[in-house]
Every structure is written in C-alpha cells, then in structure tokens.
Short mmCIF file of C-alpha atoms in Angstrom, two decimals:
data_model
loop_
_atom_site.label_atom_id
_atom_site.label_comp_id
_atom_site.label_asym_id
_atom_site.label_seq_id
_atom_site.Cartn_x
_atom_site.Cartn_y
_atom_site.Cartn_z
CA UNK A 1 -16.00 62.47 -39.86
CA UNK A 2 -13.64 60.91 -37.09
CA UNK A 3 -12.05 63.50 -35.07
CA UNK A 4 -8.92 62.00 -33.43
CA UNK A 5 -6.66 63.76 -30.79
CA UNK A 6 -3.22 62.59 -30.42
CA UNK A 7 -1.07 62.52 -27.21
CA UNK A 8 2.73 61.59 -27.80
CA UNK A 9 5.69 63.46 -26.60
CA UNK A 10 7.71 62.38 -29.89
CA UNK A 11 7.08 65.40 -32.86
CA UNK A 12 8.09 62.51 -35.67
CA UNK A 13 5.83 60.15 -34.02
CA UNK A 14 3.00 63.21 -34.44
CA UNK A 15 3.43 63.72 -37.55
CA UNK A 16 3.59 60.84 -38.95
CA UNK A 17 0.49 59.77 -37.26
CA UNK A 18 -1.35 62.90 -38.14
CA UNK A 19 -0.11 62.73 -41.72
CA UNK A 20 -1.71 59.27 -42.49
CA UNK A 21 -4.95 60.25 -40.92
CA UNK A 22 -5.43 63.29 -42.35
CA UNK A 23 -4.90 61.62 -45.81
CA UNK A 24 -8.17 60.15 -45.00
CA UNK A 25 -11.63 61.53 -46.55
CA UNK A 26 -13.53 60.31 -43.17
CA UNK A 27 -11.00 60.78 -40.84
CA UNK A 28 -9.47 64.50 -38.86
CA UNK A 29 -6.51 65.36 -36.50
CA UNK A 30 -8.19 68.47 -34.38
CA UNK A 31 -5.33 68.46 -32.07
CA UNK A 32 -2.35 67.22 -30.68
CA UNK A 33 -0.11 67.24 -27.19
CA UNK A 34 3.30 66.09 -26.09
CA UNK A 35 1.81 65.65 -22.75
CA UNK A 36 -0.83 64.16 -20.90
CA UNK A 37 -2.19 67.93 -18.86
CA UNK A 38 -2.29 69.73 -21.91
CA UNK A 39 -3.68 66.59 -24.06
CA UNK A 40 -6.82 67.00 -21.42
CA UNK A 41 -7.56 70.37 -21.76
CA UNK A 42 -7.71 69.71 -25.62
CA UNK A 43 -9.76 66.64 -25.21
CA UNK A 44 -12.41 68.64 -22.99
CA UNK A 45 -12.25 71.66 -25.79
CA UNK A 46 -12.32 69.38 -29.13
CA UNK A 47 -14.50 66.63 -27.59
CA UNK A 48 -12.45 63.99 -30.06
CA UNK A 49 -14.40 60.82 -31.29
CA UNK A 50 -10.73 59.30 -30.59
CA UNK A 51 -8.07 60.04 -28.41
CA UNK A 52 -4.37 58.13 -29.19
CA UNK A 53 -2.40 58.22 -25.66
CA UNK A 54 1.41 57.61 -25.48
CA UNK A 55 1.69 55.25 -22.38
CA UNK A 56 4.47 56.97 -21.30
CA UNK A 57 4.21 60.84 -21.78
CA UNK A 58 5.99 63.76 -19.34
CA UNK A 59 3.87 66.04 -16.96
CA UNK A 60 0.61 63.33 -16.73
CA UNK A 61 1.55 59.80 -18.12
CA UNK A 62 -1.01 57.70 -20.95
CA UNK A 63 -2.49 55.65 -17.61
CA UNK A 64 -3.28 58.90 -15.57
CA UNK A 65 -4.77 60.58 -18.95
CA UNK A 66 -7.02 57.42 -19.53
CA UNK A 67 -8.54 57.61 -15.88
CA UNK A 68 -9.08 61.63 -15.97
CA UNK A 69 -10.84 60.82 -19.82
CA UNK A 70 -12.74 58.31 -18.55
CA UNK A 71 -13.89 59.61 -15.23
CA UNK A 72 -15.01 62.86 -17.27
CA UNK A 73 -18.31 62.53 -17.59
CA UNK A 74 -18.47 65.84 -20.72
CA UNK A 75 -16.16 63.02 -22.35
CA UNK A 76 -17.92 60.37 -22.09
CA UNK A 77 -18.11 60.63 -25.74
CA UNK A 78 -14.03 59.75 -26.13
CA UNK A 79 -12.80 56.40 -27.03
CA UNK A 80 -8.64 56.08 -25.78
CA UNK A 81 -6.70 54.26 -27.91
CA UNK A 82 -3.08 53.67 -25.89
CA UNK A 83 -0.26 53.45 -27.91
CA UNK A 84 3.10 51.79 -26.51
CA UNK A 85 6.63 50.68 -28.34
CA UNK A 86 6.37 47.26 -27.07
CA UNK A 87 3.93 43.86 -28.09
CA UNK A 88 3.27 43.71 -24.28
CA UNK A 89 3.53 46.30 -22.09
CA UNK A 90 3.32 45.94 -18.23
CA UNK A 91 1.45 49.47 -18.24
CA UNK A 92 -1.45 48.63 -21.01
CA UNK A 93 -3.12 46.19 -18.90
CA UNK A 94 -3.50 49.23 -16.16
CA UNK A 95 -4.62 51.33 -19.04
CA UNK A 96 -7.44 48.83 -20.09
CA UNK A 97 -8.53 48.83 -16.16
CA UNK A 98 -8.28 52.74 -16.42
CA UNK A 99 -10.48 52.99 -19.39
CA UNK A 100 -9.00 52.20 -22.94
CA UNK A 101 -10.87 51.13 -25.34
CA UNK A 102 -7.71 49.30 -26.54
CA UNK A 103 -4.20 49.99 -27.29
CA UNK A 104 -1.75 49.59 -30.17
CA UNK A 105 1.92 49.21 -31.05
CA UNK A 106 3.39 52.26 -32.96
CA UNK A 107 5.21 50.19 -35.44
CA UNK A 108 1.80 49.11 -36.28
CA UNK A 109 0.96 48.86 -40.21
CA UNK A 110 -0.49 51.73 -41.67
CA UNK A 111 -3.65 50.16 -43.01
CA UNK A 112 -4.33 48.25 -39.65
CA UNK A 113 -3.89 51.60 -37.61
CA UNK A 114 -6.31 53.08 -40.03
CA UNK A 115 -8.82 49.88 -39.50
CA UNK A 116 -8.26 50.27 -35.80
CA UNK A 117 -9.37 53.87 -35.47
CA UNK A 118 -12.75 53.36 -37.08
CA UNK A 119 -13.28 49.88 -35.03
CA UNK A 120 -12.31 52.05 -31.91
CA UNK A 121 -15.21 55.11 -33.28
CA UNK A 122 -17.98 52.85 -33.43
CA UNK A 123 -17.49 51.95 -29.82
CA UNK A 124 -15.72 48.35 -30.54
CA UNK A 125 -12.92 47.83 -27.64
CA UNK A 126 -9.65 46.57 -29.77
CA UNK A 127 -9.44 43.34 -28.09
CA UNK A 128 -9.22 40.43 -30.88
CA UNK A 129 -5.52 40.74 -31.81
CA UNK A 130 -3.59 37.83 -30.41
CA UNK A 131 -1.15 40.16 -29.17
CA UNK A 132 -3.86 41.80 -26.48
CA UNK A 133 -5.00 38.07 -25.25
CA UNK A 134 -1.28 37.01 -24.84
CA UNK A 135 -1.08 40.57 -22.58
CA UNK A 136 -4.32 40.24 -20.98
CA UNK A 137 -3.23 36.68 -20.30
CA UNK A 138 0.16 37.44 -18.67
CA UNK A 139 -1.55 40.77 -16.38
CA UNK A 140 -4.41 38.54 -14.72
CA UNK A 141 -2.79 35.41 -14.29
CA UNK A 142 -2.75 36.38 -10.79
CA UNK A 143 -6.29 35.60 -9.17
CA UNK A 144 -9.08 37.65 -9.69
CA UNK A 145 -9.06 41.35 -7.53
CA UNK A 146 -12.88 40.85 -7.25
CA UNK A 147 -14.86 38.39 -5.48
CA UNK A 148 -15.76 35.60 -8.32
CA UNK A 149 -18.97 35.94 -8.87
CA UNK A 150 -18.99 39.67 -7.94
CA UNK A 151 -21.79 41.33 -10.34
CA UNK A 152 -22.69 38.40 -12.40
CA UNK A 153 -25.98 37.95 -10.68
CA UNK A 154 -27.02 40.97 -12.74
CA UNK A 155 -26.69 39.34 -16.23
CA UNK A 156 -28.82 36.47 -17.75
CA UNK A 157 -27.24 33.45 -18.44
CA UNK A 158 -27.26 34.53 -22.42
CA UNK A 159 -25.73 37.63 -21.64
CA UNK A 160 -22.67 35.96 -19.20
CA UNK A 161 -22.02 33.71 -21.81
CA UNK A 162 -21.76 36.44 -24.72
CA UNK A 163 -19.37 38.39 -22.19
CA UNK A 164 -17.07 35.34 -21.45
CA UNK A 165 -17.18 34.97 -25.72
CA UNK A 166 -16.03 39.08 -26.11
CA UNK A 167 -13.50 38.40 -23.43
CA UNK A 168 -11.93 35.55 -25.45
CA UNK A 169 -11.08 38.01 -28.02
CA UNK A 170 -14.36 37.26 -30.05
CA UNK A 171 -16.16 40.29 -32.58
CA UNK A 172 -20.07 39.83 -32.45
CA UNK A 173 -20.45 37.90 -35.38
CA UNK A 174 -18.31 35.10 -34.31
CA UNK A 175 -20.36 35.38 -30.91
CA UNK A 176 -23.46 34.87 -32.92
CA UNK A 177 -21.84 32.22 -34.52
CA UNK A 178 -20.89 30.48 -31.68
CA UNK A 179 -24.31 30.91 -29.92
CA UNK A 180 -26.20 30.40 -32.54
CA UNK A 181 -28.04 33.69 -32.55
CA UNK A 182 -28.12 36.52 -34.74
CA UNK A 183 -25.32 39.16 -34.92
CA UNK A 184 -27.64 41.39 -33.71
CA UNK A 185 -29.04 39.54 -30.65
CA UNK A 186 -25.03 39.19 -29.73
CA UNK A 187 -24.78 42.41 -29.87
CA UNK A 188 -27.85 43.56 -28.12
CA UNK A 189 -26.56 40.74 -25.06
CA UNK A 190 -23.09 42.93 -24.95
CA UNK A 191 -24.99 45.82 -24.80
CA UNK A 192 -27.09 45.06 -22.38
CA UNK A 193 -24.31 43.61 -19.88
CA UNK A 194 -22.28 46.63 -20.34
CA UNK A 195 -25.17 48.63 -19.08
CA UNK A 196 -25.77 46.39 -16.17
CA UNK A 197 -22.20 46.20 -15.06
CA UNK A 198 -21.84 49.80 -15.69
CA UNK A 199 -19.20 50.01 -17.98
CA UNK A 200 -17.76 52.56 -20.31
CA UNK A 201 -17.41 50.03 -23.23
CA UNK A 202 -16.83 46.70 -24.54
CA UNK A 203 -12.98 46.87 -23.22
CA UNK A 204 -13.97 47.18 -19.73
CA UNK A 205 -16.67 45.11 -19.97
CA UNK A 206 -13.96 42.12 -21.00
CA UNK A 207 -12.05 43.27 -17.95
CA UNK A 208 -14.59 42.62 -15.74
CA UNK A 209 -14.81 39.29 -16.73
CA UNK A 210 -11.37 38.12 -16.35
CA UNK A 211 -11.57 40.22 -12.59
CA UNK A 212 -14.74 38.17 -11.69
CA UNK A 213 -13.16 35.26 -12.18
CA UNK A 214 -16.18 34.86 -15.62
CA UNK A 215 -13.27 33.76 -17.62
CA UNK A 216 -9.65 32.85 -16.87
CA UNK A 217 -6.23 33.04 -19.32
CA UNK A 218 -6.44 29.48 -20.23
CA UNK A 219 -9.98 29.56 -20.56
CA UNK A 220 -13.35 28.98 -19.64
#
C-alpha cells in the first residue's frame, strides 16, 4: 500500500486529491495539512511513502517543507512530490535543489497523477515530462553554481554517462537502450552514482549534473 500525505492550503484541492487516491486498491491518504509546520509533524508521525507539497503554502512554504523532509534523516523514507498551478514555476527548480523527487501541475490528468505517485514510490525522480526539461532548462541556464567537474572524479566513465542520460529526461530502459546495456546494469550505474555523490534520489542526482556542468540545457 502507498501511503501519501498531502500538503495544500486549498480544502477543494484536498479533497479532490484525496478522493481519487483513496479510490485506489494500492494506494492511502493517512493525512493531510493546509500548511507546511503542521504537514511536518504529520510526515514525522505517519512516515508517508509520498508526500504532495503545495509550493506555496502559509506558516512554512512547499520549498522550506522539502528541505526540513529531506534533511530528516527518520524520513529518509519520504519521496516529495511538489505540486504548483503553473507549467513552470520559478520556485520548483529550488524545490528539486531542496529535495523533490519531482513536481506536478494540479490541473494534471487524473490517470497521470495516479501513474506519477507510484513512479514517485518506487524511488523514480519525475523528471521525463517535457514540461520539467523546458523548467530545468530555463533555471540553470545560468552557469553552473559548482566547480565543473566538482565530484565527477568519483564515478566511472559508465556511470557519468548513465547520469548525463537520466538528466536528459531518460527512464532506465531507454538508458540501456542507448548504452547498449541491460536495463538492469543502467540501473545498477544510477544507483551506484547516487550513492557516490550522496544523493537522496534520482532527482537530485540529475541536479547535480546540470550544477557540475555534466550536462548543459542544450545538451551534452
């Protein structure tokens, strides 16, 4: 069963949210917040599998939420979904850096919002939409924060090139495809950088490539 917390300060938004996931045999709504404070005292009592965040939320904002969940170490176990009105969102990028595992529009379809809360369970960052490259493309156009370079001497060359892959947006079977390796092997390469680069999961893991200059917004 997926347990999902949701944090949103709009009660229609909540319920129509909680309504469509509860409708689910595999899927639960243990709790919900209007704001940020009390949404992490319910995270650190429910321990969610998933936690949606409102970006913008009174008391402690979606951003602040995301670092506090993701600096948690008893929560290591949460993956924070960010939800915002807009396709691109000047916020979400500072999310992703803060922790997300992804983010989402609200007016999203029902069936994809469903799809992305079991990618988001098993630990997948919800990076392939076209919508997230055109953001993550517009947020670090500006040059790279980090030294290029910075880190990269800890991964293989298999293992850099499977991260610049996930960064373009790519799932691991189109990585395997495009390395001509097994599905697993491209996922066992992710893995592996994420533990050498310490990071929470595959969505910080992609933004640690665009900050160490691994990958740019046009390209490779």
């Amino acid at each position: 069963m997926i347990r999902v917390l949701l944090l949103d300060d709009q009660p229609l938004i909540r319920s129509g949210f909680r309504a469509l996931l509860n409708a689910e045999d595999d899927i639960e709504v243990v709790a919900e917040a209007a704001d940020g404070k009390e949404g992490l005292a319910l995270a650190r009592k429910h321990l969610p599998d998933i936690a949606l965040v409102d970006i913008q939320m009174p008391v402690m904002d979606g951003i602040e939420t995301t670092r506090r969940i993701a600096a948690d170490p008893s929560l290591a176990g949460v993956h924070v979904v960010i939800l915002t009105n807009y396709g691109v969102d000047e916020y979400v990028f500072n999310a992703l850096r803060a922790g997300a595992a992804g983010f989402l529009v609200k007016d999203i379809q029902p069936d994809d919002l469903l799809h992305a809360v079991r990618v988001a369970a098993r630990g997948d960052a919800l990076l392939a939409p076209s919508i997230t490259k055109m953001l993550i493309g517009r947020y670090i156009s500006q040059p790279p924060s980090l030294e290029v370079g910075t880190g990269l001497h800890e991964l293989t060359n298999r293992e850099r090139e499977a991260v610049a892959l996930a960064a373009q947006g790519l799932s691991n079977d189109e990585i395997a495809d495009r390395m001509v390796i097994s599905p697993l092997t491209a996922k066992t390469h992710i893995n592996r950088a994420m533990i050498k680069l310490h990071a929470r999961d595959r969505a910080q893991l992609v933004v640690f490539a665009y900050e160490s200059g691994l990958v740019t917004p046009q390209g490779r």
